[in-house]
PDB file of C-alpha atoms in Angstrom:
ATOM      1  CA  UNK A   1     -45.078 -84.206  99.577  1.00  0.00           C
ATOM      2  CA  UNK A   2     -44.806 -80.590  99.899  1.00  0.00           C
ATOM      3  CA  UNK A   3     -48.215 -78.857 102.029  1.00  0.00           C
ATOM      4  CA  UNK A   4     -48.455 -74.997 102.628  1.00  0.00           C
ATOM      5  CA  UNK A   5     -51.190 -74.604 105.055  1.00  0.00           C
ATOM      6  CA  UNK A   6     -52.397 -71.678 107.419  1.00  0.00           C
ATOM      7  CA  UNK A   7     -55.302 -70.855 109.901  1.00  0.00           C
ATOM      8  CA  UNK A   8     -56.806 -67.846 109.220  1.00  0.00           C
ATOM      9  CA  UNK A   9     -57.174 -65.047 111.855  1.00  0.00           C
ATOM     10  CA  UNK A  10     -61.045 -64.385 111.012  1.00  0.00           C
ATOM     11  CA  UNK A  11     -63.445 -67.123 109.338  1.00  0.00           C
ATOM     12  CA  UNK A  12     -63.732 -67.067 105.828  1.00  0.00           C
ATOM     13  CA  UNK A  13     -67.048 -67.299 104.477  1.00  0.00           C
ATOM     14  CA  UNK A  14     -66.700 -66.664 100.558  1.00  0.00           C
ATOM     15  CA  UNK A  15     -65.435 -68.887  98.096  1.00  0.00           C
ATOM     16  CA  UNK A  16     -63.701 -66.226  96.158  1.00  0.00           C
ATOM     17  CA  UNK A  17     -61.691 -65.281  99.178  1.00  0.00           C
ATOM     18  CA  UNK A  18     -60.721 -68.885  99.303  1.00  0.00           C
ATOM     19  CA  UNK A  19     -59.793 -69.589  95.749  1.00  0.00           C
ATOM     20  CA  UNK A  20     -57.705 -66.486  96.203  1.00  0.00           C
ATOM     21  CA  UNK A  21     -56.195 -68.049  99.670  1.00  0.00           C
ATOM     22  CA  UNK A  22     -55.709 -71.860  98.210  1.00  0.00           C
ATOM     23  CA  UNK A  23     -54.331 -69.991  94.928  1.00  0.00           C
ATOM     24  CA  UNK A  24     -51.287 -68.123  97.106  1.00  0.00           C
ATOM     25  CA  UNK A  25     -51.053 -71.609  98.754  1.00  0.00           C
ATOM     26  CA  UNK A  26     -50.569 -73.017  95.323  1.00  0.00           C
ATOM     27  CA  UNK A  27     -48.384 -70.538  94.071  1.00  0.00           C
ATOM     28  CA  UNK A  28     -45.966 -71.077  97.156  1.00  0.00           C
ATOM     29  CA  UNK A  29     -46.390 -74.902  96.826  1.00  0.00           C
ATOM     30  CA  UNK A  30     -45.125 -74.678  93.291  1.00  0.00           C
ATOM     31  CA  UNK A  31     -42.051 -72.488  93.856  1.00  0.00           C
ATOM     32  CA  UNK A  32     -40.874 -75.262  96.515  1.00  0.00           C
ATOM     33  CA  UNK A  33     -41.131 -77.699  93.809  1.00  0.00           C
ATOM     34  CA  UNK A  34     -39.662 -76.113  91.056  1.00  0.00           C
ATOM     35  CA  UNK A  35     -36.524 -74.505  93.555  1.00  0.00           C
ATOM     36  CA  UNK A  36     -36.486 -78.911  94.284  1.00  0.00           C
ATOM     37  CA  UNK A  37     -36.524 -79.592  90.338  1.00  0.00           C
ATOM     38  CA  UNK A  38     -39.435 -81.744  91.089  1.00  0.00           C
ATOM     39  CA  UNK A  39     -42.872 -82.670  89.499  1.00  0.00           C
ATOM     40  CA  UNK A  40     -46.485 -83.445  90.896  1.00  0.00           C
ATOM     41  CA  UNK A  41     -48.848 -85.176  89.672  1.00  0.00           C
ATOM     42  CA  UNK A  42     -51.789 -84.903  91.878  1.00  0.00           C
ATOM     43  CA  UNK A  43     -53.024 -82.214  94.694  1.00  0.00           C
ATOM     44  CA  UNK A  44     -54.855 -82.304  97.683  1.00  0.00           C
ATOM     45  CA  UNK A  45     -56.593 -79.294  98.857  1.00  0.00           C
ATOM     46  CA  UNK A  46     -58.535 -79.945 102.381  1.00  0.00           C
ATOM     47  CA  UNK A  47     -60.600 -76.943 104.237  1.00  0.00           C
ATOM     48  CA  UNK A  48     -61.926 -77.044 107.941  1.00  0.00           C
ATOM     49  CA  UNK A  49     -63.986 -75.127 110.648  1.00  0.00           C
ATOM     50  CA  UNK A  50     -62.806 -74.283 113.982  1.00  0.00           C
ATOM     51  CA  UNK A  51     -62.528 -77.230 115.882  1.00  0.00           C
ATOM     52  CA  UNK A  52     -64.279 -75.444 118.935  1.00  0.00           C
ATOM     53  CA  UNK A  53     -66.956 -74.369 116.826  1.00  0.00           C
ATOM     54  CA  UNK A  54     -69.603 -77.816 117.890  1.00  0.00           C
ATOM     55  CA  UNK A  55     -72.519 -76.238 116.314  1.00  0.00           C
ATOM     56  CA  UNK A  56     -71.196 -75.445 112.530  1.00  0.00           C
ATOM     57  CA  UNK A  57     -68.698 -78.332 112.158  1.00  0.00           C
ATOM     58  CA  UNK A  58     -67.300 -79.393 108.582  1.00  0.00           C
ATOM     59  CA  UNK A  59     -64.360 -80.558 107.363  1.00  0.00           C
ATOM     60  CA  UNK A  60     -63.475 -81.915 103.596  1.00  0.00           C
ATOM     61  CA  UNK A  61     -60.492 -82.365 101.465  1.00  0.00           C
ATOM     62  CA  UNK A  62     -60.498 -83.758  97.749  1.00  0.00           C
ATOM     63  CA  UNK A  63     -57.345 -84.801  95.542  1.00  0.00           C
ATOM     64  CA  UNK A  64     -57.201 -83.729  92.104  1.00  0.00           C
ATOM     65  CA  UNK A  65     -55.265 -85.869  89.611  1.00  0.00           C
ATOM     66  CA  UNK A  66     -53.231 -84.230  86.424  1.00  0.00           C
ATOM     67  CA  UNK A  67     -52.846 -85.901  83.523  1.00  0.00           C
ATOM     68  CA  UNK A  68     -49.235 -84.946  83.449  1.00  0.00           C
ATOM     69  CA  UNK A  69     -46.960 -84.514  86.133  1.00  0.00           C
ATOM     70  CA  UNK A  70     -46.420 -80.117  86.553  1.00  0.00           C
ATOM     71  CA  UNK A  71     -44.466 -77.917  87.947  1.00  0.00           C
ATOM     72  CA  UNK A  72     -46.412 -75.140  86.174  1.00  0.00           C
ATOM     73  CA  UNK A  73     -48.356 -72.486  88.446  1.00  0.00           C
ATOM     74  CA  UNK A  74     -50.964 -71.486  86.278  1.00  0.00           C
ATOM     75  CA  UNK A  75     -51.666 -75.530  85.840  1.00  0.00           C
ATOM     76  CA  UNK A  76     -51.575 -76.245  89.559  1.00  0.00           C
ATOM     77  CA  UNK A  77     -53.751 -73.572  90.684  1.00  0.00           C
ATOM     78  CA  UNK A  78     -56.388 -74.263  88.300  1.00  0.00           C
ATOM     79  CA  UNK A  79     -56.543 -77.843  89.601  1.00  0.00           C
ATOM     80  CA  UNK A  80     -56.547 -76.165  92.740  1.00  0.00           C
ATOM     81  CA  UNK A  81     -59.766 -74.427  92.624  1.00  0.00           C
ATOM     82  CA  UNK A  82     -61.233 -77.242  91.017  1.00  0.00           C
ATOM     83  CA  UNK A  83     -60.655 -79.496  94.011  1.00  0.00           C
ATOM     84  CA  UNK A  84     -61.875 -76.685  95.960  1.00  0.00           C
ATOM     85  CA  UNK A  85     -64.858 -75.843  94.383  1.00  0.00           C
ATOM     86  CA  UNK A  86     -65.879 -79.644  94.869  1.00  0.00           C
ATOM     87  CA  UNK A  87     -65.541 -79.493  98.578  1.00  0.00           C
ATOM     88  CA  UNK A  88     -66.736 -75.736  99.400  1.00  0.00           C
ATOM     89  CA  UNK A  89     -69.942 -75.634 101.437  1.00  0.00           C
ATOM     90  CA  UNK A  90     -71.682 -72.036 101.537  1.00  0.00           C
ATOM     91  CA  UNK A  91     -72.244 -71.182 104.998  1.00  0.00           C
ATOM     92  CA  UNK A  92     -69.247 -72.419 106.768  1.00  0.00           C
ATOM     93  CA  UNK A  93     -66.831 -70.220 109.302  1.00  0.00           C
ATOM     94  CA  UNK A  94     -63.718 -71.806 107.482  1.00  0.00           C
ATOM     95  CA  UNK A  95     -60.458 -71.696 109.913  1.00  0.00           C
ATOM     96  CA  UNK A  96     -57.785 -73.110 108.136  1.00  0.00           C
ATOM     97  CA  UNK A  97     -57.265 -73.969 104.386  1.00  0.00           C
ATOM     98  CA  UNK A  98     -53.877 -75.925 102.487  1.00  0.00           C
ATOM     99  CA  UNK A  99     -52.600 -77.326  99.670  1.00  0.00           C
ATOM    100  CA  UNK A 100     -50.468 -80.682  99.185  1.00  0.00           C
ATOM    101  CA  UNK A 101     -48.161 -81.592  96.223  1.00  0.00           C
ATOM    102  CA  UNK A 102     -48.453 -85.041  96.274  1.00  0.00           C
ATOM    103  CA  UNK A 103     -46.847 -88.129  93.701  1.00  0.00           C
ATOM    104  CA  UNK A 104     -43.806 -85.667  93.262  1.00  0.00           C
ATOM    105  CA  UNK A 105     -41.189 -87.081  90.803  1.00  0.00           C
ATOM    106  CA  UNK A 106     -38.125 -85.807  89.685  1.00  0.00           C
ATOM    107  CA  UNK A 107     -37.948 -82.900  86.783  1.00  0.00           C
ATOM    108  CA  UNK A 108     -35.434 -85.222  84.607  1.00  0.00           C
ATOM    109  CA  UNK A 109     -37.510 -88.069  84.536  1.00  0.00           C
ATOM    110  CA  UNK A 110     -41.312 -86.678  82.789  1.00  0.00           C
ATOM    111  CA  UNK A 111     -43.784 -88.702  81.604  1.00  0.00           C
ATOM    112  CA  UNK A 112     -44.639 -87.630  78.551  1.00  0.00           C
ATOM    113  CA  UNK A 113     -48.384 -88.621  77.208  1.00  0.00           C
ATOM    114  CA  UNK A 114     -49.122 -89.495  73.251  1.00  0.00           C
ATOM    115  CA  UNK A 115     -51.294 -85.630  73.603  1.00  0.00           C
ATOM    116  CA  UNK A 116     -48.462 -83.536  74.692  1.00  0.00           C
ATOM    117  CA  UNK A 117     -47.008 -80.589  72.431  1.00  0.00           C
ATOM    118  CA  UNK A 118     -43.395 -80.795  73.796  1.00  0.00           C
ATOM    119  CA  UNK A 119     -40.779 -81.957  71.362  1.00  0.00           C
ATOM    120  CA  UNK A 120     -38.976 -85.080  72.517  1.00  0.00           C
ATOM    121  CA  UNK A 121     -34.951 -84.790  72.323  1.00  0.00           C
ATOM    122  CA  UNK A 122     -34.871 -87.898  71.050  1.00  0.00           C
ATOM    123  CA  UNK A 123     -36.562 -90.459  69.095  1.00  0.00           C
ATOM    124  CA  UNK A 124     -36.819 -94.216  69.627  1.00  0.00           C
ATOM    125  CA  UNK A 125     -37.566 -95.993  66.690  1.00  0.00           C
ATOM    126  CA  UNK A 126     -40.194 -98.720  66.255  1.00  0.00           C
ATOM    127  CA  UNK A 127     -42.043-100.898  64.177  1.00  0.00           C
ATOM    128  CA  UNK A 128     -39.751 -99.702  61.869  1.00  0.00           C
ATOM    129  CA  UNK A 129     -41.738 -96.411  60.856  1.00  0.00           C
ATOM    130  CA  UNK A 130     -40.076 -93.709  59.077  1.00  0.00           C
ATOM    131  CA  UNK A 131     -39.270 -91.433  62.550  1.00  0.00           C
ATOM    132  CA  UNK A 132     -37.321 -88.444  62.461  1.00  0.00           C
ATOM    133  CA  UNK A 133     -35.116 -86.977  65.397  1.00  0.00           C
ATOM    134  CA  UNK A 134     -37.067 -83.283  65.990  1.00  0.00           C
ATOM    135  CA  UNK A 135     -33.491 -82.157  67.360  1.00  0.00           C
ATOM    136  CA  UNK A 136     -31.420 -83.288  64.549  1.00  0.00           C
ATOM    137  CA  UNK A 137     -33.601 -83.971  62.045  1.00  0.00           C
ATOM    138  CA  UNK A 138     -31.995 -87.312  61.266  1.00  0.00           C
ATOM    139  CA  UNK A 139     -34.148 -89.801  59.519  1.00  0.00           C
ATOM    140  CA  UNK A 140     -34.261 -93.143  59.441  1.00  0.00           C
ATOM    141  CA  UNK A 141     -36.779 -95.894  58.271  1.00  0.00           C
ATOM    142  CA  UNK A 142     -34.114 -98.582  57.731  1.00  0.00           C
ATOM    143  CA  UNK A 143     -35.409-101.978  59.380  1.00  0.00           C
ATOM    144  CA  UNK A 144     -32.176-102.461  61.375  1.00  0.00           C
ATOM    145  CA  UNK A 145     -33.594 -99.777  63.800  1.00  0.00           C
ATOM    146  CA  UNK A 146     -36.783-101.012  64.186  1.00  0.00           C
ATOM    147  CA  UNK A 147     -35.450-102.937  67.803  1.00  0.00           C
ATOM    148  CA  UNK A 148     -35.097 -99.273  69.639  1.00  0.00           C
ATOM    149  CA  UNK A 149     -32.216 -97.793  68.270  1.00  0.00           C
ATOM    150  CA  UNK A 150     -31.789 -93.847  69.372  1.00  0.00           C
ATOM    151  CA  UNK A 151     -30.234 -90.980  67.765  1.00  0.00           C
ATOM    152  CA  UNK A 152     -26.538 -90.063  68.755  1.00  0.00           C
ATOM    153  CA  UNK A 153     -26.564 -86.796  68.839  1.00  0.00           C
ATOM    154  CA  UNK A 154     -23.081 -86.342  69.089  1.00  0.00           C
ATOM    155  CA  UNK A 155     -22.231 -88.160  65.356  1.00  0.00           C
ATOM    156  CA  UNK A 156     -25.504 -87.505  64.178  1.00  0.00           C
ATOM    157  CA  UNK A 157     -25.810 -91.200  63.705  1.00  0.00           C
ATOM    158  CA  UNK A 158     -27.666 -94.264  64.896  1.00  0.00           C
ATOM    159  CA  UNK A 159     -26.948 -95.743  67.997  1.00  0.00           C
ATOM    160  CA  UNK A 160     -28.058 -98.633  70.042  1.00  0.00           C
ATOM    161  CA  UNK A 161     -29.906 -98.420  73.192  1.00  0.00           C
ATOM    162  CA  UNK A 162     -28.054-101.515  74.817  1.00  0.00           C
TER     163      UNK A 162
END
Protein backbone atom coordinates (compact mmCIF):
# COMPACT_ATOMS: atom_id res chain seq x y z
CA UNK A 1 0.00 0.00 0.00
CA UNK A 2 1.26 3.39 -0.45
CA UNK A 3 -0.74 6.26 2.19
CA UNK A 4 0.20 10.05 2.10
CA UNK A 5 -1.42 11.48 5.07
CA UNK A 6 -1.03 14.86 7.09
CA UNK A 7 -2.69 16.75 10.08
CA UNK A 8 -3.53 19.98 9.30
CA UNK A 9 -2.32 23.01 11.36
CA UNK A 10 -5.96 24.70 11.52
CA UNK A 11 -9.37 22.65 11.13
CA UNK A 12 -10.74 22.43 7.89
CA UNK A 13 -14.26 23.06 7.58
CA UNK A 14 -15.04 23.16 3.68
CA UNK A 15 -15.23 20.43 1.42
CA UNK A 16 -13.60 22.25 -1.39
CA UNK A 17 -10.56 22.85 0.72
CA UNK A 18 -10.54 19.16 1.24
CA UNK A 19 -11.00 17.85 -2.23
CA UNK A 20 -8.17 20.23 -2.97
CA UNK A 21 -6.07 18.65 0.17
CA UNK A 22 -7.05 14.74 -0.63
CA UNK A 23 -6.38 15.77 -4.45
CA UNK A 24 -2.43 16.87 -3.60
CA UNK A 25 -2.56 13.65 -1.46
CA UNK A 26 -3.57 11.82 -4.57
CA UNK A 27 -1.35 13.41 -6.82
CA UNK A 28 1.71 12.49 -4.48
CA UNK A 29 0.25 8.95 -3.96
CA UNK A 30 0.34 8.43 -7.69
CA UNK A 31 3.87 9.66 -8.42
CA UNK A 32 5.10 6.94 -5.73
CA UNK A 33 3.39 4.43 -7.75
CA UNK A 34 4.25 5.23 -11.05
CA UNK A 35 8.32 6.08 -9.87
CA UNK A 36 7.48 1.95 -8.37
CA UNK A 37 6.01 0.92 -11.95
CA UNK A 38 3.06 -0.19 -10.03
CA UNK A 39 -0.82 -0.21 -10.40
CA UNK A 40 -3.87 0.27 -7.93
CA UNK A 41 -6.86 -0.80 -8.10
CA UNK A 42 -8.77 0.55 -5.25
CA UNK A 43 -8.32 3.75 -2.76
CA UNK A 44 -9.06 4.51 0.59
CA UNK A 45 -9.52 8.00 1.61
CA UNK A 46 -10.33 8.31 5.60
CA UNK A 47 -10.87 11.96 7.36
CA UNK A 48 -10.92 12.63 11.24
CA UNK A 49 -11.45 15.34 14.01
CA UNK A 50 -9.10 16.12 16.66
CA UNK A 51 -8.97 13.43 18.92
CA UNK A 52 -9.15 15.95 21.95
CA UNK A 53 -12.00 17.56 20.51
CA UNK A 54 -14.94 15.17 22.90
CA UNK A 55 -17.71 17.38 21.93
CA UNK A 56 -17.52 17.36 17.85
CA UNK A 57 -16.08 13.84 17.34
CA UNK A 58 -16.21 12.06 13.78
CA UNK A 59 -14.21 9.96 12.03
CA UNK A 60 -14.95 8.03 8.49
CA UNK A 61 -13.02 6.50 5.73
CA UNK A 62 -14.56 4.81 2.49
CA UNK A 63 -12.65 2.66 -0.27
CA UNK A 64 -13.35 3.29 -3.75
CA UNK A 65 -12.91 0.43 -6.24
CA UNK A 66 -11.66 1.07 -10.11
CA UNK A 67 -12.66 -0.93 -12.64
CA UNK A 68 -9.15 -1.10 -13.90
CA UNK A 69 -6.10 -1.09 -12.08
CA UNK A 70 -4.37 2.97 -12.66
CA UNK A 71 -1.59 4.62 -12.30
CA UNK A 72 -3.23 7.66 -13.95
CA UNK A 73 -3.62 10.98 -11.76
CA UNK A 74 -6.44 12.49 -13.26
CA UNK A 75 -8.24 8.81 -12.72
CA UNK A 76 -7.15 8.48 -9.11
CA UNK A 77 -8.10 11.77 -7.95
CA UNK A 78 -11.45 11.66 -9.33
CA UNK A 79 -12.07 8.43 -7.39
CA UNK A 80 -10.65 10.35 -4.74
CA UNK A 81 -13.19 12.94 -4.28
CA UNK A 82 -15.75 10.54 -4.86
CA UNK A 83 -14.83 8.53 -1.78
CA UNK A 84 -14.62 11.75 -0.13
CA UNK A 85 -17.64 13.28 -0.94
CA UNK A 86 -19.37 10.02 0.51
CA UNK A 87 -17.83 10.43 3.88
CA UNK A 88 -17.72 14.44 4.29
CA UNK A 89 -19.97 15.69 7.08
CA UNK A 90 -20.63 19.63 6.99
CA UNK A 91 -19.82 20.96 10.25
CA UNK A 92 -16.82 19.07 11.31
CA UNK A 93 -13.25 20.70 12.62
CA UNK A 94 -11.39 18.09 10.33
CA UNK A 95 -7.61 17.48 11.69
CA UNK A 96 -6.09 15.16 9.53
CA UNK A 97 -7.03 13.81 6.02
CA UNK A 98 -5.03 10.76 3.65
CA UNK A 99 -5.12 8.77 0.90
CA UNK A 100 -4.17 4.90 0.48
CA UNK A 101 -3.23 3.06 -2.79
CA UNK A 102 -4.35 -0.13 -2.01
CA UNK A 103 -4.48 -3.79 -4.31
CA UNK A 104 -1.23 -2.40 -6.03
CA UNK A 105 0.02 -4.77 -8.81
CA UNK A 106 2.78 -4.58 -10.96
CA UNK A 107 2.75 -2.16 -14.28
CA UNK A 108 3.76 -5.33 -16.60
CA UNK A 109 1.13 -7.42 -15.56
CA UNK A 110 -2.55 -5.15 -16.40
CA UNK A 111 -5.70 -6.46 -16.45
CA UNK A 112 -7.19 -5.50 -19.29
CA UNK A 113 -11.29 -5.47 -19.33
CA UNK A 114 -13.45 -6.48 -22.69
CA UNK A 115 -14.35 -2.13 -22.47
CA UNK A 116 -10.89 -0.87 -22.62
CA UNK A 117 -9.54 1.28 -25.71
CA UNK A 118 -5.86 0.15 -25.39
CA UNK A 119 -4.54 -1.98 -28.20
CA UNK A 120 -3.31 -5.36 -27.03
CA UNK A 121 0.38 -6.30 -28.39
CA UNK A 122 -0.73 -9.40 -29.03
CA UNK A 123 -3.54 -11.53 -29.92
CA UNK A 124 -4.55 -14.97 -28.65
CA UNK A 125 -6.62 -16.73 -30.87
CA UNK A 126 -9.84 -18.59 -30.04
CA UNK A 127 -12.74 -20.32 -31.08
CA UNK A 128 -11.09 -20.09 -34.11
CA UNK A 129 -12.40 -16.48 -35.13
CA UNK A 130 -10.78 -14.58 -37.77
CA UNK A 131 -8.36 -12.31 -35.15
CA UNK A 132 -5.85 -10.06 -36.34
CA UNK A 133 -2.53 -9.02 -34.46
CA UNK A 134 -3.20 -4.87 -34.05
CA UNK A 135 0.79 -4.73 -33.96
CA UNK A 136 1.50 -6.70 -36.98
CA UNK A 137 -1.47 -6.95 -38.60
CA UNK A 138 -1.09 -10.68 -39.16
CA UNK A 139 -4.24 -12.58 -39.74
CA UNK A 140 -5.21 -15.73 -39.16
CA UNK A 141 -8.57 -17.71 -39.04
CA UNK A 142 -6.98 -21.11 -39.79
CA UNK A 143 -8.49 -23.79 -37.24
CA UNK A 144 -5.02 -25.00 -36.18
CA UNK A 145 -4.86 -21.79 -34.00
CA UNK A 146 -7.96 -21.98 -32.52
CA UNK A 147 -6.07 -23.84 -29.12
CA UNK A 148 -4.24 -20.28 -28.17
CA UNK A 149 -1.68 -19.86 -30.54
CA UNK A 150 0.05 -16.13 -30.36
CA UNK A 151 1.68 -14.03 -32.84
CA UNK A 152 5.60 -14.15 -33.11
CA UNK A 153 6.43 -11.03 -33.63
CA UNK A 154 9.80 -11.61 -34.45
CA UNK A 155 8.93 -13.96 -37.87
CA UNK A 156 5.73 -12.49 -38.19
CA UNK A 157 4.37 -15.96 -37.86
CA UNK A 158 2.28 -18.20 -35.65
CA UNK A 159 3.56 -19.50 -32.65
CA UNK A 160 2.48 -21.71 -29.87
CA UNK A 161 1.85 -20.65 -26.43
CA UNK A 162 3.29 -23.97 -24.84
Amino acid sequence: NITVSRSFANPVYELDQLEYIVSEFTARASTKLRRQKSLCSAICVYLRTSHYDNKNKYSSSHIEYLSNSTSNTSELIAASKKALSKIYKKGYRYKKSGVILLNLSEESCKQLSFYDDEKIPYSVITFGFVVSCSTCGVRSDQGEFANGGLVDHDSNAMADDT
